[in-house]
Coordinates of C-alpha atoms and ligand atoms in Angstrom, one line a residue:
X1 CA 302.8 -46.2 17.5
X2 CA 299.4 -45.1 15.3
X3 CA 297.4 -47.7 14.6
X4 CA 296.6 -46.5 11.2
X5 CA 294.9 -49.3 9.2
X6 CA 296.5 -49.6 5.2
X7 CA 294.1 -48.3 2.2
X8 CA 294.4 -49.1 -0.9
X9 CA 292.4 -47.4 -3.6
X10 CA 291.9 -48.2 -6.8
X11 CA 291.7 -45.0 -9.3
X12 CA 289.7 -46.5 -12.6
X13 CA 289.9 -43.0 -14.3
X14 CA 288.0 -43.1 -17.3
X15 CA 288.3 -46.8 -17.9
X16 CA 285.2 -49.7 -17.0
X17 CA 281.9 -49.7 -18.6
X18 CA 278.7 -51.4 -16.0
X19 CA 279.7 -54.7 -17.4
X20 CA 283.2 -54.3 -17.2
X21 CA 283.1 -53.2 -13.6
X22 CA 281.2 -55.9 -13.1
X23 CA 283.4 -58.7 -14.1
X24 CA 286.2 -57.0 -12.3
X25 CA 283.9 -57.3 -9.4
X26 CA 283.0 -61.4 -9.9
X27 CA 286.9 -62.5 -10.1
X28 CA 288.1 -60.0 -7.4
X29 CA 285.4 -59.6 -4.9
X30 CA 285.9 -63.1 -4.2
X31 CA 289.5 -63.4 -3.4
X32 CA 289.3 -60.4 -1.5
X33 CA 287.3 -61.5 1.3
X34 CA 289.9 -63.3 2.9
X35 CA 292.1 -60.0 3.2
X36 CA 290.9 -58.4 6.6
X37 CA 293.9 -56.3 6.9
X38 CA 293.8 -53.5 4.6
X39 CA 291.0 -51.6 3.7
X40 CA 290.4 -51.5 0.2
X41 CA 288.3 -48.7 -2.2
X42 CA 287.5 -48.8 -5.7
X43 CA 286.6 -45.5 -7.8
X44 CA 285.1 -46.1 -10.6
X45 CA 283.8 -43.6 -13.5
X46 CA 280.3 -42.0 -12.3
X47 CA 278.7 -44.2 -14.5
X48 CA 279.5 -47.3 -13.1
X49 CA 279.1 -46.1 -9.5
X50 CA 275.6 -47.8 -8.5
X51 CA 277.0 -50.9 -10.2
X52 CA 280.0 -51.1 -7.8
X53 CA 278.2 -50.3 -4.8
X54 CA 275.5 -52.3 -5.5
X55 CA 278.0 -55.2 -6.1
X56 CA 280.1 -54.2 -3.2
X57 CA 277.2 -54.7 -0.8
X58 CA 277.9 -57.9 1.2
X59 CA 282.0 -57.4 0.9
X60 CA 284.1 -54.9 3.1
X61 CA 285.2 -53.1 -0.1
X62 CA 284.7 -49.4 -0.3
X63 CA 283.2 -47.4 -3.4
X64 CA 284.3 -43.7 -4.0
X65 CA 284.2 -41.1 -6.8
X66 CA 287.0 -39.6 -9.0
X67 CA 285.5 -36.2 -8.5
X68 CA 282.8 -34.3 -6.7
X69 CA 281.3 -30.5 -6.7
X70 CA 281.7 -28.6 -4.0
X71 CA 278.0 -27.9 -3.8
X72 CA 274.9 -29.6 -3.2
X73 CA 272.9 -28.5 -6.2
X74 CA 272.3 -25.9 -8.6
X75 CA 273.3 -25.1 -11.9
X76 CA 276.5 -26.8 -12.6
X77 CA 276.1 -29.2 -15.6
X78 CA 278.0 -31.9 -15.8
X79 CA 279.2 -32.1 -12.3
X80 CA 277.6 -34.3 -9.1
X81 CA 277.5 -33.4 -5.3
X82 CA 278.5 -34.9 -2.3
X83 CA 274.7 -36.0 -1.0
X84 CA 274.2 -37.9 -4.8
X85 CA 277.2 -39.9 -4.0
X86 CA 276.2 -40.3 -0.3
X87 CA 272.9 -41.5 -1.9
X88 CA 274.5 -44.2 -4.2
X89 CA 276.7 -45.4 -1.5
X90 CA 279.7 -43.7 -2.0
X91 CA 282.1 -43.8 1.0
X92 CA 284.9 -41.5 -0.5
X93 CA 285.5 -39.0 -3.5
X94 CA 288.9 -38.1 -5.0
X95 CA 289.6 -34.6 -4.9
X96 CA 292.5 -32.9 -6.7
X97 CA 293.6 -35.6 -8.4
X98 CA 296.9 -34.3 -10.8
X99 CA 294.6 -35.0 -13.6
X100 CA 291.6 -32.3 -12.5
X101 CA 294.0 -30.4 -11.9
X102 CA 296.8 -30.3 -14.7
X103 CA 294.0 -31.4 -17.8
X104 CA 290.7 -29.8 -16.1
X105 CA 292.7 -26.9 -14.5
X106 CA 291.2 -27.7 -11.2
X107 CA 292.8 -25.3 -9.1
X108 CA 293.3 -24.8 -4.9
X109 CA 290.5 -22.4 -4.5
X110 CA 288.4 -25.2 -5.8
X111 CA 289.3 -27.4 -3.6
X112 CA 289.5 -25.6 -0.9
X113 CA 285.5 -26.0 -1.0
X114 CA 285.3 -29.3 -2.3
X115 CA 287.3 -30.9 0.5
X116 CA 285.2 -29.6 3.7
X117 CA 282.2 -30.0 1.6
X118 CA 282.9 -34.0 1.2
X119 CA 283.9 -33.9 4.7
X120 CA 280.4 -32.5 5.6
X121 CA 278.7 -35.0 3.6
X122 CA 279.6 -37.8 5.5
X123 CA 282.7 -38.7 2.9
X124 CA 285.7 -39.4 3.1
X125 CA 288.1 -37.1 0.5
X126 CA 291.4 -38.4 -1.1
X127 CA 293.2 -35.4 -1.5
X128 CA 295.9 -35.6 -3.9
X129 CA 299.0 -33.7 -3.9
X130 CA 302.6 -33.6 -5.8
X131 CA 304.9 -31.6 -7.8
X132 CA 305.0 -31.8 -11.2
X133 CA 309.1 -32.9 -13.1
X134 CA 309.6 -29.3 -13.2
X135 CA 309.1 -28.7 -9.6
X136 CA 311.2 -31.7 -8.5
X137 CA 314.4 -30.6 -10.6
X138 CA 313.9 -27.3 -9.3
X139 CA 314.1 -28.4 -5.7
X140 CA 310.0 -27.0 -5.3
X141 CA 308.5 -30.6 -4.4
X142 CA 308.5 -29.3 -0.5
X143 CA 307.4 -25.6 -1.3
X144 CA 304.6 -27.0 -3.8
X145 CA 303.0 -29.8 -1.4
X146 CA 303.0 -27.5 1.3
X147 CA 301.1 -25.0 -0.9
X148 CA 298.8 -27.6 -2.0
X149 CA 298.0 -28.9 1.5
X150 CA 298.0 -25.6 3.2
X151 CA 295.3 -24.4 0.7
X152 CA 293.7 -27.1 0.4
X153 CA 292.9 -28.0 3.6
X154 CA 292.4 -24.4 5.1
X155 CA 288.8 -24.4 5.7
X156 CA 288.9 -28.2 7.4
X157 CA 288.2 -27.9 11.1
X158 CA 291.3 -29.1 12.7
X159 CA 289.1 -31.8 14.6
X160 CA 288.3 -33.5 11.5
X161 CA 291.6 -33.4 9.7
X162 CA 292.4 -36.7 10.6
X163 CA 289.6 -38.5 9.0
X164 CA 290.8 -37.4 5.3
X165 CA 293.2 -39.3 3.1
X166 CA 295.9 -37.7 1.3
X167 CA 297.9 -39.1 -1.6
X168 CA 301.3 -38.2 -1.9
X169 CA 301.3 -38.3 -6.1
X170 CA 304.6 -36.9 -7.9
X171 CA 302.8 -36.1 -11.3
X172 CA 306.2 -37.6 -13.2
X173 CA 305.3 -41.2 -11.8
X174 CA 301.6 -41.2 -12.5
X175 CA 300.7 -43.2 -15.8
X176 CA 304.7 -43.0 -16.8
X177 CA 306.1 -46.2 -15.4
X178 CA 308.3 -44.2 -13.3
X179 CA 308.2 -44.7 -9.8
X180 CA 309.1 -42.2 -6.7
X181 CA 312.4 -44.1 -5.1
X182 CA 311.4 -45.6 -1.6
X183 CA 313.7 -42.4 -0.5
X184 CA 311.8 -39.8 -2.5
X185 CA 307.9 -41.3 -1.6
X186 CA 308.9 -41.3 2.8
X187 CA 310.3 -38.0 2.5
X188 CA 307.7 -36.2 0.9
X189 CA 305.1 -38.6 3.0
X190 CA 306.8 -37.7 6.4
X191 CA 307.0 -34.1 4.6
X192 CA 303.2 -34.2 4.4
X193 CA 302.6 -35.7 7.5
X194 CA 304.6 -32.7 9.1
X195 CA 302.5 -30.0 7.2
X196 CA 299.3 -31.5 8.6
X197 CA 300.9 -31.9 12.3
X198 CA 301.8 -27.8 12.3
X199 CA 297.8 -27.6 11.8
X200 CA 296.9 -30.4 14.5
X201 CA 299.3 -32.9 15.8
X202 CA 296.7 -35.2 16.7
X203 CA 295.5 -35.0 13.4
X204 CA 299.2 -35.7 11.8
X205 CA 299.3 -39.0 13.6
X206 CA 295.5 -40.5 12.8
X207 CA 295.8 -39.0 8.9
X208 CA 296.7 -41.7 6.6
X209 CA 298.9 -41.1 3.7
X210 CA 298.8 -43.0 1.2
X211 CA 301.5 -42.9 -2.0
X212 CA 300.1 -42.9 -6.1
X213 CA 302.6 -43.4 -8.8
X214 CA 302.7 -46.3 -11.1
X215 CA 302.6 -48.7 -8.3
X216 CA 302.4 -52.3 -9.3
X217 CA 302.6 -56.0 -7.7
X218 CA 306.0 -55.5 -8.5
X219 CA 307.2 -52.6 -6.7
X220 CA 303.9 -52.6 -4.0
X221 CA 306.0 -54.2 -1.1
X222 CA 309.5 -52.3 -0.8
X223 CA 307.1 -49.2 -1.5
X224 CA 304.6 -49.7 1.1
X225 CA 306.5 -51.1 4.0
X226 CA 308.4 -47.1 4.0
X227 CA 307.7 -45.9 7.5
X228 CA 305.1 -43.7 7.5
X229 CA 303.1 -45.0 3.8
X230 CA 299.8 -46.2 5.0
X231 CA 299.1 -47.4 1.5
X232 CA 298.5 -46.6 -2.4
X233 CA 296.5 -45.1 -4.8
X234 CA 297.1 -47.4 -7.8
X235 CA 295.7 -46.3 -11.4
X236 CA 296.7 -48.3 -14.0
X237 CA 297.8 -51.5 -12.2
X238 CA 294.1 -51.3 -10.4
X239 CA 292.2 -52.2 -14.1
X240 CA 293.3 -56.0 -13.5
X241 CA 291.5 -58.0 -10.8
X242 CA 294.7 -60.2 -10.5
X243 CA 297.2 -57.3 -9.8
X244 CA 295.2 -55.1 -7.6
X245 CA 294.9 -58.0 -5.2
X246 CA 298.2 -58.7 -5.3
X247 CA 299.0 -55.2 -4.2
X248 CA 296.2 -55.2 -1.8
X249 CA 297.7 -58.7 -0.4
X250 CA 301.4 -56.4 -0.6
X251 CA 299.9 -54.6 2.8
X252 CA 297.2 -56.9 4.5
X253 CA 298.4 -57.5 8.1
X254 CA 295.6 -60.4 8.4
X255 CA 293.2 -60.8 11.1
X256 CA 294.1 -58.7 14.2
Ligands
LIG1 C1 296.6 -42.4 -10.3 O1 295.8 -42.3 -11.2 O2 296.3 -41.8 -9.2 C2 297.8 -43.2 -10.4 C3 298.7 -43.2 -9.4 O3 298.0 -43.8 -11.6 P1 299.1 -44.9 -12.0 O4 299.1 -45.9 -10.9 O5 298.7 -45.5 -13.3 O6 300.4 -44.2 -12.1

């Protein structure tokens, strides 16, 4: 069996001023020392970035971005590379989150770049993927996932596939309540695990996949024990201290 260890990120989307991340940071930093079996990322807004890092310093908890550029520099206002987040001591960056994509109109071309140029920097990407309600009820999710990935992942060298995260992220259960059944999230997770094994099977073993969908402390256990989820990317449930611990503590296997 992989040894692949759990991850679970918090996704703060546009939420957390410096002193808000802070005090999410002084109740849950805390606590979460004594969970040494799951690893455990927080992605703040840009602006709070250097506050999180510098307040993660000490702790095992990860920092990453919602977003990055696909390029190091240049003229692209508004947007931040992969070395300025390397630089404030980002380990990770979301890419292709539903909401760059669906509100920003992010498209695969675009990420295409962005994910081997986070990969080059040193980061670790979270690529998202998922069908939208419309692609579900039309039987697509398969056919749109595969798209996603496929594209997505088509300039990664196959060596270093297995060192990205995906998130398996149905765009009906983010923000809505609604949550993928425990059916629905392994099949499109051992779905997406199969996409990336025709590219390497190596890599399809070591990749971990996590699932995003209005995961809570209440659904974070049947959810995450599915075969083949190595975790969650949790939006809203991640703005409280107290319930992003609780799903954190929902897949900590303790000590080893
Ligand atoms: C997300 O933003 O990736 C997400 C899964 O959000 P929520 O948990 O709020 O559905």
């Amino acid at each position: 069996m992989p040894d692949r260890r759990p991850l679970i990120a918090a996704n703060w989307k546009m939420h957390k001023t410096r002193a808000e991340a802070g005090e999410f940071l002084d109740d849950f930093l805390p606590k979460a020392g004594g969970l040494a079996g799951v690893d455990i990322a927080i992605c703040p807004p840009f602006t709070a970035l250097a506050t999180v890092s510098e307040g993660c310093e000490g702790s095992e908890v990860l920092v990453a971005a919602q977003n990055v550029h696909a390029e190091d520099s240049g003229a692209f206002t508004g947007e931040v590379s992969p070395p300025m987040l390397v630089e404030i001591g980002a380990w990770g960056a979301i890419v292709g989150h539903s909401e760059r994509r669906h509100v920003f109109g992010e498209t695969d071309d675009d990420l295409a770049r962005k994910v081997p140029a986070t990969l080059g920097a040193g980061l670790v990407p979270i690529l998202c993927v998922g069908e939208t309600e419309a692609e579900r009820d039309a039987g697509r999710t398969e056919e749109v996932v595969r798209r996603q990935l496929e594209a997505d992942l088509a300039s990664v060298p196959p060596d270093a596939l297995g060192g990205i995260v995906i998130a398996y992220e149905p765009v009906w259960a983010i923000g809505t309540g609604r949550t993928a059944t425990v059916e629905q999230a392994g099949e499109a997770i051992a779905f997406t695990r199969s996409v990336v094994g025709e590219i390497d099977a190596g890599a399809a073993q070591a990749v971990r996949i996590l699932y995003g969908g209005s995961v809570k402390p209440a659904n974070a256990s049947e959810l995450l024990m599915v075969e083949g989820i190595d975790g969650a990317l949790v939006g809203g449930a991640s703005l409280d201290p107290g319930e992003f611990l609780a799903i954190c503590e929902a897949v900590d296997r303790g000590p080893t």
